[in-house]
Structures are given as C-alpha cells and as structure tokens.
JSON list of C-alpha atoms (C1' of nucleotides) in Angstrom, two decimals:
[
{"chain": "A", "resi": 1, "resn": "MET", "atom": "CA", "xyz": [1.51, 0.87, 25.97]},
{"chain": "A", "resi": 2, "resn": "ASN", "atom": "CA", "xyz": [4.06, 1.02, 24.08]},
{"chain": "A", "resi": 3, "resn": "THR", "atom": "CA", "xyz": [6.03, 3.26, 22.79]},
{"chain": "A", "resi": 4, "resn": "GLN", "atom": "CA", "xyz": [3.65, 4.66, 19.73]},
{"chain": "A", "resi": 5, "resn": "TYR", "atom": "CA", "xyz": [4.37, 6.78, 16.33]},
{"chain": "A", "resi": 6, "resn": "TRP", "atom": "CA", "xyz": [2.67, 9.47, 14.73]},
{"chain": "A", "resi": 7, "resn": "LEU", "atom": "CA", "xyz": [3.23, 11.97, 11.47]},
{"chain": "A", "resi": 8, "resn": "MET", "atom": "CA", "xyz": [2.14, 15.87, 12.76]},
{"chain": "A", "resi": 9, "resn": "LYS", "atom": "CA", "xyz": [2.30, 19.27, 9.97]},
{"chain": "A", "resi": 10, "resn": "SER", "atom": "CA", "xyz": [3.02, 21.91, 11.06]},
{"chain": "A", "resi": 11, "resn": "GLU", "atom": "CA", "xyz": [3.12, 24.36, 8.35]},
{"chain": "A", "resi": 12, "resn": "PRO", "atom": "CA", "xyz": [6.42, 26.23, 8.43]},
{"chain": "A", "resi": 13, "resn": "GLU", "atom": "CA", "xyz": [5.50, 29.60, 7.55]},
{"chain": "A", "resi": 14, "resn": "GLU", "atom": "CA", "xyz": [3.56, 29.09, 10.61]},
{"chain": "A", "resi": 15, "resn": "CYS", "atom": "CA", "xyz": [6.13, 27.13, 13.47]},
{"chain": "A", "resi": 16, "resn": "SER", "atom": "CA", "xyz": [8.63, 24.93, 11.44]},
{"chain": "A", "resi": 17, "resn": "ILE", "atom": "CA", "xyz": [10.86, 22.68, 12.46]},
{"chain": "A", "resi": 18, "resn": "ASP", "atom": "CA", "xyz": [13.54, 25.25, 13.70]},
{"chain": "A", "resi": 19, "resn": "ASP", "atom": "CA", "xyz": [11.19, 27.49, 15.85]},
{"chain": "A", "resi": 20, "resn": "ALA", "atom": "CA", "xyz": [9.45, 24.25, 17.64]},
{"chain": "A", "resi": 21, "resn": "LEU", "atom": "CA", "xyz": [14.49, 24.21, 18.19]},
{"chain": "A", "resi": 22, "resn": "ALA", "atom": "CA", "xyz": [14.15, 28.23, 18.79]},
{"chain": "A", "resi": 23, "resn": "ALA", "atom": "CA", "xyz": [11.37, 27.31, 21.93]},
{"chain": "A", "resi": 24, "resn": "PRO", "atom": "CA", "xyz": [11.37, 27.33, 25.39]},
{"chain": "A", "resi": 25, "resn": "GLY", "atom": "CA", "xyz": [12.55, 23.62, 26.13]},
{"chain": "A", "resi": 26, "resn": "ALA", "atom": "CA", "xyz": [12.23, 22.85, 22.31]},
{"chain": "A", "resi": 27, "resn": "SER", "atom": "CA", "xyz": [8.88, 22.18, 23.66]},
{"chain": "A", "resi": 28, "resn": "VAL", "atom": "CA", "xyz": [5.96, 23.83, 21.56]},
{"chain": "A", "resi": 29, "resn": "PRO", "atom": "CA", "xyz": [1.92, 23.73, 22.39]},
{"chain": "A", "resi": 30, "resn": "TRP", "atom": "CA", "xyz": [0.45, 22.36, 19.36]},
{"chain": "A", "resi": 31, "resn": "THR", "atom": "CA", "xyz": [-1.82, 24.38, 18.79]},
{"chain": "A", "resi": 32, "resn": "GLY", "atom": "CA", "xyz": [-5.40, 24.37, 15.86]},
{"chain": "A", "resi": 33, "resn": "VAL", "atom": "CA", "xyz": [-6.38, 21.04, 15.50]},
{"chain": "A", "resi": 34, "resn": "ARG", "atom": "CA", "xyz": [-9.56, 21.24, 14.05]},
{"chain": "A", "resi": 35, "resn": "ASN", "atom": "CA", "xyz": [-10.41, 17.50, 13.26]},
{"chain": "A", "resi": 36, "resn": "TYR", "atom": "CA", "xyz": [-12.45, 15.67, 15.23]},
{"chain": "A", "resi": 37, "resn": "GLN", "atom": "CA", "xyz": [-9.88, 12.66, 13.89]},
{"chain": "A", "resi": 38, "resn": "ALA", "atom": "CA", "xyz": [-6.87, 14.17, 14.64]},
{"chain": "A", "resi": 39, "resn": "ARG", "atom": "CA", "xyz": [-8.32, 15.42, 17.85]},
{"chain": "A", "resi": 40, "resn": "ASN", "atom": "CA", "xyz": [-9.32, 11.55, 18.55]},
{"chain": "A", "resi": 41, "resn": "PHE", "atom": "CA", "xyz": [-5.75, 11.07, 17.86]},
{"chain": "A", "resi": 42, "resn": "MET", "atom": "CA", "xyz": [-4.31, 13.03, 20.85]},
{"chain": "A", "resi": 43, "resn": "ARG", "atom": "CA", "xyz": [-6.48, 12.45, 23.57]},
{"chain": "A", "resi": 44, "resn": "ASP", "atom": "CA", "xyz": [-7.01, 8.38, 23.46]},
{"chain": "A", "resi": 45, "resn": "ALA", "atom": "CA", "xyz": [-4.95, 7.13, 21.23]},
{"chain": "A", "resi": 46, "resn": "MET", "atom": "CA", "xyz": [-1.10, 9.12, 22.23]},
{"chain": "A", "resi": 47, "resn": "GLN", "atom": "CA", "xyz": [1.01, 8.86, 25.35]},
{"chain": "A", "resi": 48, "resn": "VAL", "atom": "CA", "xyz": [4.05, 11.12, 26.72]},
{"chain": "A", "resi": 49, "resn": "GLY", "atom": "CA", "xyz": [7.62, 9.89, 24.82]},
{"chain": "A", "resi": 50, "resn": "ASP", "atom": "CA", "xyz": [5.63, 9.16, 21.66]},
{"chain": "A", "resi": 51, "resn": "GLY", "atom": "CA", "xyz": [7.65, 9.01, 18.87]},
{"chain": "A", "resi": 52, "resn": "VAL", "atom": "CA", "xyz": [6.86, 12.21, 16.17]},
{"chain": "A", "resi": 53, "resn": "LEU", "atom": "CA", "xyz": [7.53, 12.39, 12.44]},
{"chain": "A", "resi": 54, "resn": "PHE", "atom": "CA", "xyz": [7.51, 16.45, 11.91]},
{"chain": "A", "resi": 55, "resn": "TYR", "atom": "CA", "xyz": [6.92, 16.67, 8.91]},
{"chain": "A", "resi": 56, "resn": "HIS", "atom": "CA", "xyz": [6.10, 20.10, 6.64]},
{"chain": "A", "resi": 57, "resn": "SER", "atom": "CA", "xyz": [2.67, 21.02, 5.16]},
{"chain": "A", "resi": 58, "resn": "SER", "atom": "CA", "xyz": [1.50, 24.11, 2.92]},
{"chain": "A", "resi": 59, "resn": "CYS", "atom": "CA", "xyz": [5.02, 25.19, 1.49]},
{"chain": "A", "resi": 60, "resn": "ALA", "atom": "CA", "xyz": [7.42, 25.06, -1.34]},
{"chain": "A", "resi": 61, "resn": "GLU", "atom": "CA", "xyz": [9.00, 22.01, 0.08]},
{"chain": "A", "resi": 62, "resn": "PRO", "atom": "CA", "xyz": [6.46, 19.27, 1.66]},
{"chain": "A", "resi": 63, "resn": "GLY", "atom": "CA", "xyz": [8.41, 16.25, 4.09]},
{"chain": "A", "resi": 64, "resn": "ILE", "atom": "CA", "xyz": [9.45, 15.10, 7.01]},
{"chain": "A", "resi": 65, "resn": "VAL", "atom": "CA", "xyz": [11.66, 16.90, 8.39]},
{"chain": "A", "resi": 66, "resn": "GLY", "atom": "CA", "xyz": [13.24, 16.64, 11.67]},
{"chain": "A", "resi": 67, "resn": "LEU", "atom": "CA", "xyz": [12.08, 14.27, 14.74]},
{"chain": "A", "resi": 68, "resn": "ALA", "atom": "CA", "xyz": [10.05, 15.09, 17.83]},
{"chain": "A", "resi": 69, "resn": "ARG", "atom": "CA", "xyz": [8.70, 13.53, 20.92]},
{"chain": "A", "resi": 70, "resn": "VAL", "atom": "CA", "xyz": [5.16, 13.99, 22.76]},
{"chain": "A", "resi": 71, "resn": "ALA", "atom": "CA", "xyz": [5.98, 15.95, 25.42]},
{"chain": "A", "resi": 72, "resn": "SER", "atom": "CA", "xyz": [2.77, 17.15, 27.37]},
{"chain": "A", "resi": 73, "resn": "GLU", "atom": "CA", "xyz": [-0.64, 15.26, 28.49]},
{"chain": "A", "resi": 74, "resn": "ILE", "atom": "CA", "xyz": [-3.47, 16.54, 27.21]},
{"chain": "A", "resi": 75, "resn": "ARG", "atom": "CA", "xyz": [-5.16, 19.69, 27.62]},
{"chain": "A", "resi": 76, "resn": "PRO", "atom": "CA", "xyz": [-7.28, 22.79, 25.62]},
{"chain": "A", "resi": 77, "resn": "ASP", "atom": "CA", "xyz": [-6.31, 24.51, 23.01]},
{"chain": "A", "resi": 78, "resn": "PRO", "atom": "CA", "xyz": [-6.22, 28.00, 23.91]},
{"chain": "A", "resi": 79, "resn": "THR", "atom": "CA", "xyz": [-6.22, 29.26, 20.95]},
{"chain": "A", "resi": 80, "resn": "GLN", "atom": "CA", "xyz": [-10.11, 28.97, 20.44]},
{"chain": "A", "resi": 81, "resn": "PHE", "atom": "CA", "xyz": [-11.40, 30.85, 23.28]},
{"chain": "A", "resi": 82, "resn": "ASP", "atom": "CA", "xyz": [-9.49, 33.89, 21.90]},
{"chain": "A", "resi": 83, "resn": "PRO", "atom": "CA", "xyz": [-11.69, 35.76, 19.76]},
{"chain": "A", "resi": 84, "resn": "ALA", "atom": "CA", "xyz": [-7.94, 37.06, 17.64]},
{"chain": "A", "resi": 85, "resn": "SER", "atom": "CA", "xyz": [-6.47, 34.32, 16.00]},
{"chain": "A", "resi": 86, "resn": "PRO", "atom": "CA", "xyz": [-7.77, 32.44, 13.39]},
{"chain": "A", "resi": 87, "resn": "TYR", "atom": "CA", "xyz": [-8.08, 29.20, 15.50]},
{"chain": "A", "resi": 88, "resn": "PHE", "atom": "CA", "xyz": [-11.26, 30.98, 17.06]},
{"chain": "A", "resi": 89, "resn": "ASP", "atom": "CA", "xyz": [-14.22, 28.95, 17.85]},
{"chain": "A", "resi": 90, "resn": "PRO", "atom": "CA", "xyz": [-17.32, 30.22, 19.14]},
{"chain": "A", "resi": 91, "resn": "LYS", "atom": "CA", "xyz": [-18.66, 27.41, 19.76]},
{"chain": "A", "resi": 92, "resn": "SER", "atom": "CA", "xyz": [-16.68, 26.50, 22.24]},
{"chain": "A", "resi": 93, "resn": "SER", "atom": "CA", "xyz": [-16.45, 27.41, 25.88]},
{"chain": "A", "resi": 94, "resn": "PRO", "atom": "CA", "xyz": [-13.79, 27.00, 28.43]},
{"chain": "A", "resi": 95, "resn": "ASP", "atom": "CA", "xyz": [-16.10, 24.79, 30.78]},
{"chain": "A", "resi": 96, "resn": "LYS", "atom": "CA", "xyz": [-16.84, 23.31, 27.72]},
{"chain": "A", "resi": 97, "resn": "PRO", "atom": "CA", "xyz": [-13.99, 23.03, 25.46]},
{"chain": "A", "resi": 98, "resn": "ARG", "atom": "CA", "xyz": [-14.40, 21.55, 21.56]},
{"chain": "A", "resi": 99, "resn": "TRP", "atom": "CA", "xyz": [-10.20, 21.34, 21.17]},
{"chain": "A", "resi": 100, "resn": "LEU", "atom": "CA", "xyz": [-6.65, 20.00, 22.48]},
{"chain": "A", "resi": 101, "resn": "LEU", "atom": "CA", "xyz": [-4.21, 20.09, 22.65]},
{"chain": "A", "resi": 102, "resn": "ARG", "atom": "CA", "xyz": [-0.47, 18.33, 23.26]},
{"chain": "A", "resi": 103, "resn": "ASP", "atom": "CA", "xyz": [2.81, 20.01, 23.56]},
{"chain": "A", "resi": 104, "resn": "VAL", "atom": "CA", "xyz": [5.70, 18.88, 21.38]},
{"chain": "A", "resi": 105, "resn": "GLN", "atom": "CA", "xyz": [8.64, 18.28, 22.16]},
{"chain": "A", "resi": 106, "resn": "ALA", "atom": "CA", "xyz": [11.23, 18.93, 18.72]},
{"chain": "A", "resi": 107, "resn": "LEU", "atom": "CA", "xyz": [14.12, 16.20, 19.34]},
{"chain": "A", "resi": 108, "resn": "LYS", "atom": "CA", "xyz": [16.61, 17.00, 16.08]},
{"chain": "A", "resi": 109, "resn": "LYS", "atom": "CA", "xyz": [16.62, 18.02, 12.94]},
{"chain": "A", "resi": 110, "resn": "THR", "atom": "CA", "xyz": [17.56, 16.34, 10.18]},
{"chain": "A", "resi": 111, "resn": "ARG", "atom": "CA", "xyz": [17.62, 15.90, 5.90]},
{"chain": "A", "resi": 112, "resn": "LEU", "atom": "CA", "xyz": [14.39, 17.07, 4.19]},
{"chain": "A", "resi": 113, "resn": "ILE", "atom": "CA", "xyz": [12.51, 13.57, 3.59]},
{"chain": "A", "resi": 114, "resn": "GLY", "atom": "CA", "xyz": [10.32, 15.60, 0.74]},
{"chain": "A", "resi": 115, "resn": "LEU", "atom": "CA", "xyz": [7.11, 13.87, -0.52]},
{"chain": "A", "resi": 116, "resn": "PRO", "atom": "CA", "xyz": [8.86, 12.57, -3.72]},
{"chain": "A", "resi": 117, "resn": "GLU", "atom": "CA", "xyz": [11.59, 11.04, -2.05]},
{"chain": "A", "resi": 118, "resn": "LEU", "atom": "CA", "xyz": [8.69, 9.13, 0.02]},
{"chain": "A", "resi": 119, "resn": "ARG", "atom": "CA", "xyz": [6.24, 8.65, -2.74]},
{"chain": "A", "resi": 120, "resn": "ALA", "atom": "CA", "xyz": [9.43, 7.48, -4.59]},
{"chain": "A", "resi": 121, "resn": "THR", "atom": "CA", "xyz": [9.97, 4.40, -1.45]},
{"chain": "A", "resi": 122, "resn": "PRO", "atom": "CA", "xyz": [7.98, 1.44, -1.60]},
{"chain": "A", "resi": 123, "resn": "GLU", "atom": "CA", "xyz": [8.68, 0.82, 1.79]},
{"chain": "A", "resi": 124, "resn": "LEU", "atom": "CA", "xyz": [6.87, 3.76, 2.87]},
{"chain": "A", "resi": 125, "resn": "ALA", "atom": "CA", "xyz": [4.10, 3.26, 0.15]},
{"chain": "A", "resi": 126, "resn": "GLU", "atom": "CA", "xyz": [1.56, 1.91, 2.76]},
{"chain": "A", "resi": 127, "resn": "MET", "atom": "CA", "xyz": [2.17, 5.11, 5.06]},
{"chain": "A", "resi": 128, "resn": "VAL", "atom": "CA", "xyz": [-1.93, 6.84, 6.59]},
{"chain": "A", "resi": 129, "resn": "VAL", "atom": "CA", "xyz": [-0.48, 10.18, 5.45]},
{"chain": "A", "resi": 130, "resn": "LEU", "atom": "CA", "xyz": [1.17, 9.16, 1.55]},
{"chain": "A", "resi": 131, "resn": "GLN", "atom": "CA", "xyz": [-3.39, 7.93, 1.11]},
{"chain": "A", "resi": 132, "resn": "ARG", "atom": "CA", "xyz": [-4.82, 9.30, -1.19]},
{"chain": "A", "resi": 133, "resn": "GLY", "atom": "CA", "xyz": [-6.86, 11.74, 0.07]},
{"chain": "A", "resi": 134, "resn": "SER", "atom": "CA", "xyz": [-5.59, 12.19, 3.10]},
{"chain": "A", "resi": 135, "resn": "ARG", "atom": "CA", "xyz": [-5.64, 15.89, 4.47]},
{"chain": "A", "resi": 136, "resn": "LEU", "atom": "CA", "xyz": [-4.89, 14.46, 8.68]},
{"chain": "A", "resi": 137, "resn": "SER", "atom": "CA", "xyz": [-2.21, 16.55, 9.89]},
{"chain": "A", "resi": 138, "resn": "ILE", "atom": "CA", "xyz": [-1.63, 13.84, 12.30]},
{"chain": "A", "resi": 139, "resn": "THR", "atom": "CA", "xyz": [-1.89, 10.37, 11.52]},
{"chain": "A", "resi": 140, "resn": "PRO", "atom": "CA", "xyz": [0.04, 7.47, 13.43]},
{"chain": "A", "resi": 141, "resn": "VAL", "atom": "CA", "xyz": [3.09, 5.82, 11.89]},
{"chain": "A", "resi": 142, "resn": "SER", "atom": "CA", "xyz": [4.02, 2.43, 12.50]},
{"chain": "A", "resi": 143, "resn": "GLU", "atom": "CA", "xyz": [7.24, 0.90, 14.14]},
{"chain": "A", "resi": 144, "resn": "ALA", "atom": "CA", "xyz": [7.58, -0.43, 10.72]},
{"chain": "A", "resi": 145, "resn": "HIS", "atom": "CA", "xyz": [7.43, 2.54, 8.39]},
{"chain": "A", "resi": 146, "resn": "TRP", "atom": "CA", "xyz": [9.05, 4.62, 12.12]},
{"chain": "A", "resi": 147, "resn": "THR", "atom": "CA", "xyz": [12.35, 2.04, 11.93]},
{"chain": "A", "resi": 148, "resn": "PHE", "atom": "CA", "xyz": [12.48, 2.50, 7.83]},
{"chain": "A", "resi": 149, "resn": "ILE", "atom": "CA", "xyz": [12.45, 6.61, 8.11]},
{"chain": "A", "resi": 150, "resn": "THR", "atom": "CA", "xyz": [14.35, 7.18, 11.33]},
{"chain": "A", "resi": 151, "resn": "ARG", "atom": "CA", "xyz": [17.62, 4.56, 10.11]},
{"chain": "A", "resi": 152, "resn": "ARG", "atom": "CA", "xyz": [17.50, 6.52, 7.00]},
{"chain": "A", "resi": 153, "resn": "LEU", "atom": "CA", "xyz": [17.46, 10.04, 8.15]},
{"chain": "A", "resi": 154, "resn": "LEU", "atom": "CA", "xyz": [20.00, 9.24, 11.21]},
{"chain": "A", "resi": 155, "resn": "GLY", "atom": "CA", "xyz": [22.37, 6.43, 8.80]},
{"chain": "A", "resi": 156, "resn": "ASP", "atom": "CA", "xyz": [22.02, 3.66, 10.85]},
{"chain": "B", "resi": 1, "resn": "DG", "atom": "C1'", "xyz": [-5.09, 30.42, -8.58]},
{"chain": "B", "resi": 2, "resn": "DC", "atom": "C1'", "xyz": [-6.62, 25.77, -9.79]},
{"chain": "B", "resi": 3, "resn": "DC", "atom": "C1'", "xyz": [-9.09, 21.77, -7.70]},
{"chain": "B", "resi": 4, "resn": "DA", "atom": "C1'", "xyz": [-9.31, 16.90, -6.10]},
{"chain": "B", "resi": 5, "resn": "DA", "atom": "C1'", "xyz": [-10.84, 15.56, -1.66]},
{"chain": "B", "resi": 6, "resn": "DC", "atom": "C1'", "xyz": [-13.21, 15.06, 2.35]},
{"chain": "B", "resi": 7, "resn": "DG", "atom": "C1'", "xyz": [-15.28, 16.73, 5.58]},
{"chain": "B", "resi": 8, "resn": "DT", "atom": "C1'", "xyz": [-18.89, 20.13, 8.54]},
{"chain": "B", "resi": 9, "resn": "DT", "atom": "C1'", "xyz": [-23.13, 21.71, 8.42]},
{"chain": "B", "resi": 10, "resn": "DG", "atom": "C1'", "xyz": [-28.26, 22.66, 8.07]},
{"chain": "B", "resi": 11, "resn": "DG", "atom": "C1'", "xyz": [-32.67, 22.16, 6.09]},
{"chain": "B", "resi": 12, "resn": "DC", "atom": "C1'", "xyz": [-35.52, 18.45, 5.41]},
{"chain": "C", "resi": 1, "resn": "DG", "atom": "C1'", "xyz": [-30.49, 10.11, 8.72]},
{"chain": "C", "resi": 2, "resn": "DC", "atom": "C1'", "xyz": [-29.97, 11.70, 4.01]},
{"chain": "C", "resi": 3, "resn": "DC", "atom": "C1'", "xyz": [-27.72, 14.82, 1.12]},
{"chain": "C", "resi": 4, "resn": "DA", "atom": "C1'", "xyz": [-26.69, 18.85, -1.40]},
{"chain": "C", "resi": 5, "resn": "DA", "atom": "C1'", "xyz": [-23.97, 22.59, -0.68]},
{"chain": "C", "resi": 6, "resn": "DC", "atom": "C1'", "xyz": [-20.14, 24.66, 1.33]},
{"chain": "C", "resi": 7, "resn": "DG", "atom": "C1'", "xyz": [-15.18, 25.10, 3.59]},
{"chain": "C", "resi": 8, "resn": "DT", "atom": "C1'", "xyz": [-10.75, 23.05, 4.14]},
{"chain": "C", "resi": 9, "resn": "DT", "atom": "C1'", "xyz": [-6.27, 21.07, 3.28]},
{"chain": "C", "resi": 10, "resn": "DG", "atom": "C1'", "xyz": [-2.74, 20.59, 0.95]},
{"chain": "C", "resi": 11, "resn": "DG", "atom": "C1'", "xyz": [0.10, 19.76, -3.59]},
{"chain": "C", "resi": 12, "resn": "DC", "atom": "C1'", "xyz": [0.99, 20.95, -7.25]}
]
DNA sequence: GCCAACGTTGGC
DNA sequence: GCCAACGTTGGC
C-alpha cells in the first residue's frame, strides 16, 4: 500500500515537538489515545513510514509544528495498565489490551502553522482536523494536503 | 473558566 | 436498541 499521511495531536505540556526530537532516536510512544476511532486508524490503517504532521493542541498556539513518521508496528499502550497513570483503564487487561500505540519519530521542527493560518487557507478547508466539531487526536491527511503543507513548510 | 460538540455509559 | 446523562476535547 502507498504511503499515507496523518495529523497527530499532542499536548506540548505532555510531549512537544522539542520533547520528541530530544527523545532517544527522536522516537516517542504515542501514549494516551483513548478513542476507538483514533485507535483503529493506528491499528488498521497506519503503516511504518507514513508521514505525520505533528500538531500541538490544548495550548496557547495550537497548530502544526513539525514533521514526523510512523516508526513502529502496533502494540499495547502500557499506560492503560498503570494505576498511577492518568491513562489507566481498569477495564483493560494485559491479556486483552484495549488501547494500542505506535512509536512516532520526529523528523523536523518547522515553523508554526497555527490554526488561524490553517483556517485561512482555502486549499486546506477540507482537512478533517478543521471540520466542525472535529476532536479526533489522529486524523488522516490527503496527499494533496500533505504536499501543500510540506511545500509551504519546507519552501520548495 | 466557558462552552460547543461529540463520545461513552448504562438504565430501561 | 434507544436515549438521557455524563465525561472529554480543545479552542477561545
């Protein structure tokens, strides 16, 4: 299957693009997804090597802040088993894990393309993340949108 | 902190 | 299976 593209939201207070780039191998486990649709995107559709728009959410300047790639196969999210974690899920068990993750490798910090800029760009109006009421932390990005955004970011 | 929008839960 | 109540997301 061809390379696909995704937008993945992270709260910078939890894991910013700088945090990801500073991690060993610039790779971080994408913990904390607790939404079935987002989980299913990771489990069923993502492939190693897919492109990722790294997005900061729940912060002063939400928007795209970097580029990344899907860096691992799917595996259980260990935070669901940790009673001390805010992501603990008492209904999940190691023999039948409910929540899954992939590793995401940060490739590059870019300038911010903030939400206002995204919304002001007609070419991007159809992006899933911009749709009314969209709350999914992982959304697919079309190749056209990926190309438009990466060109704008990388200036080629 | 507010609140719109959406997802999940659980009684029936 | 319906749907009201509740919880969460996330921009502002």
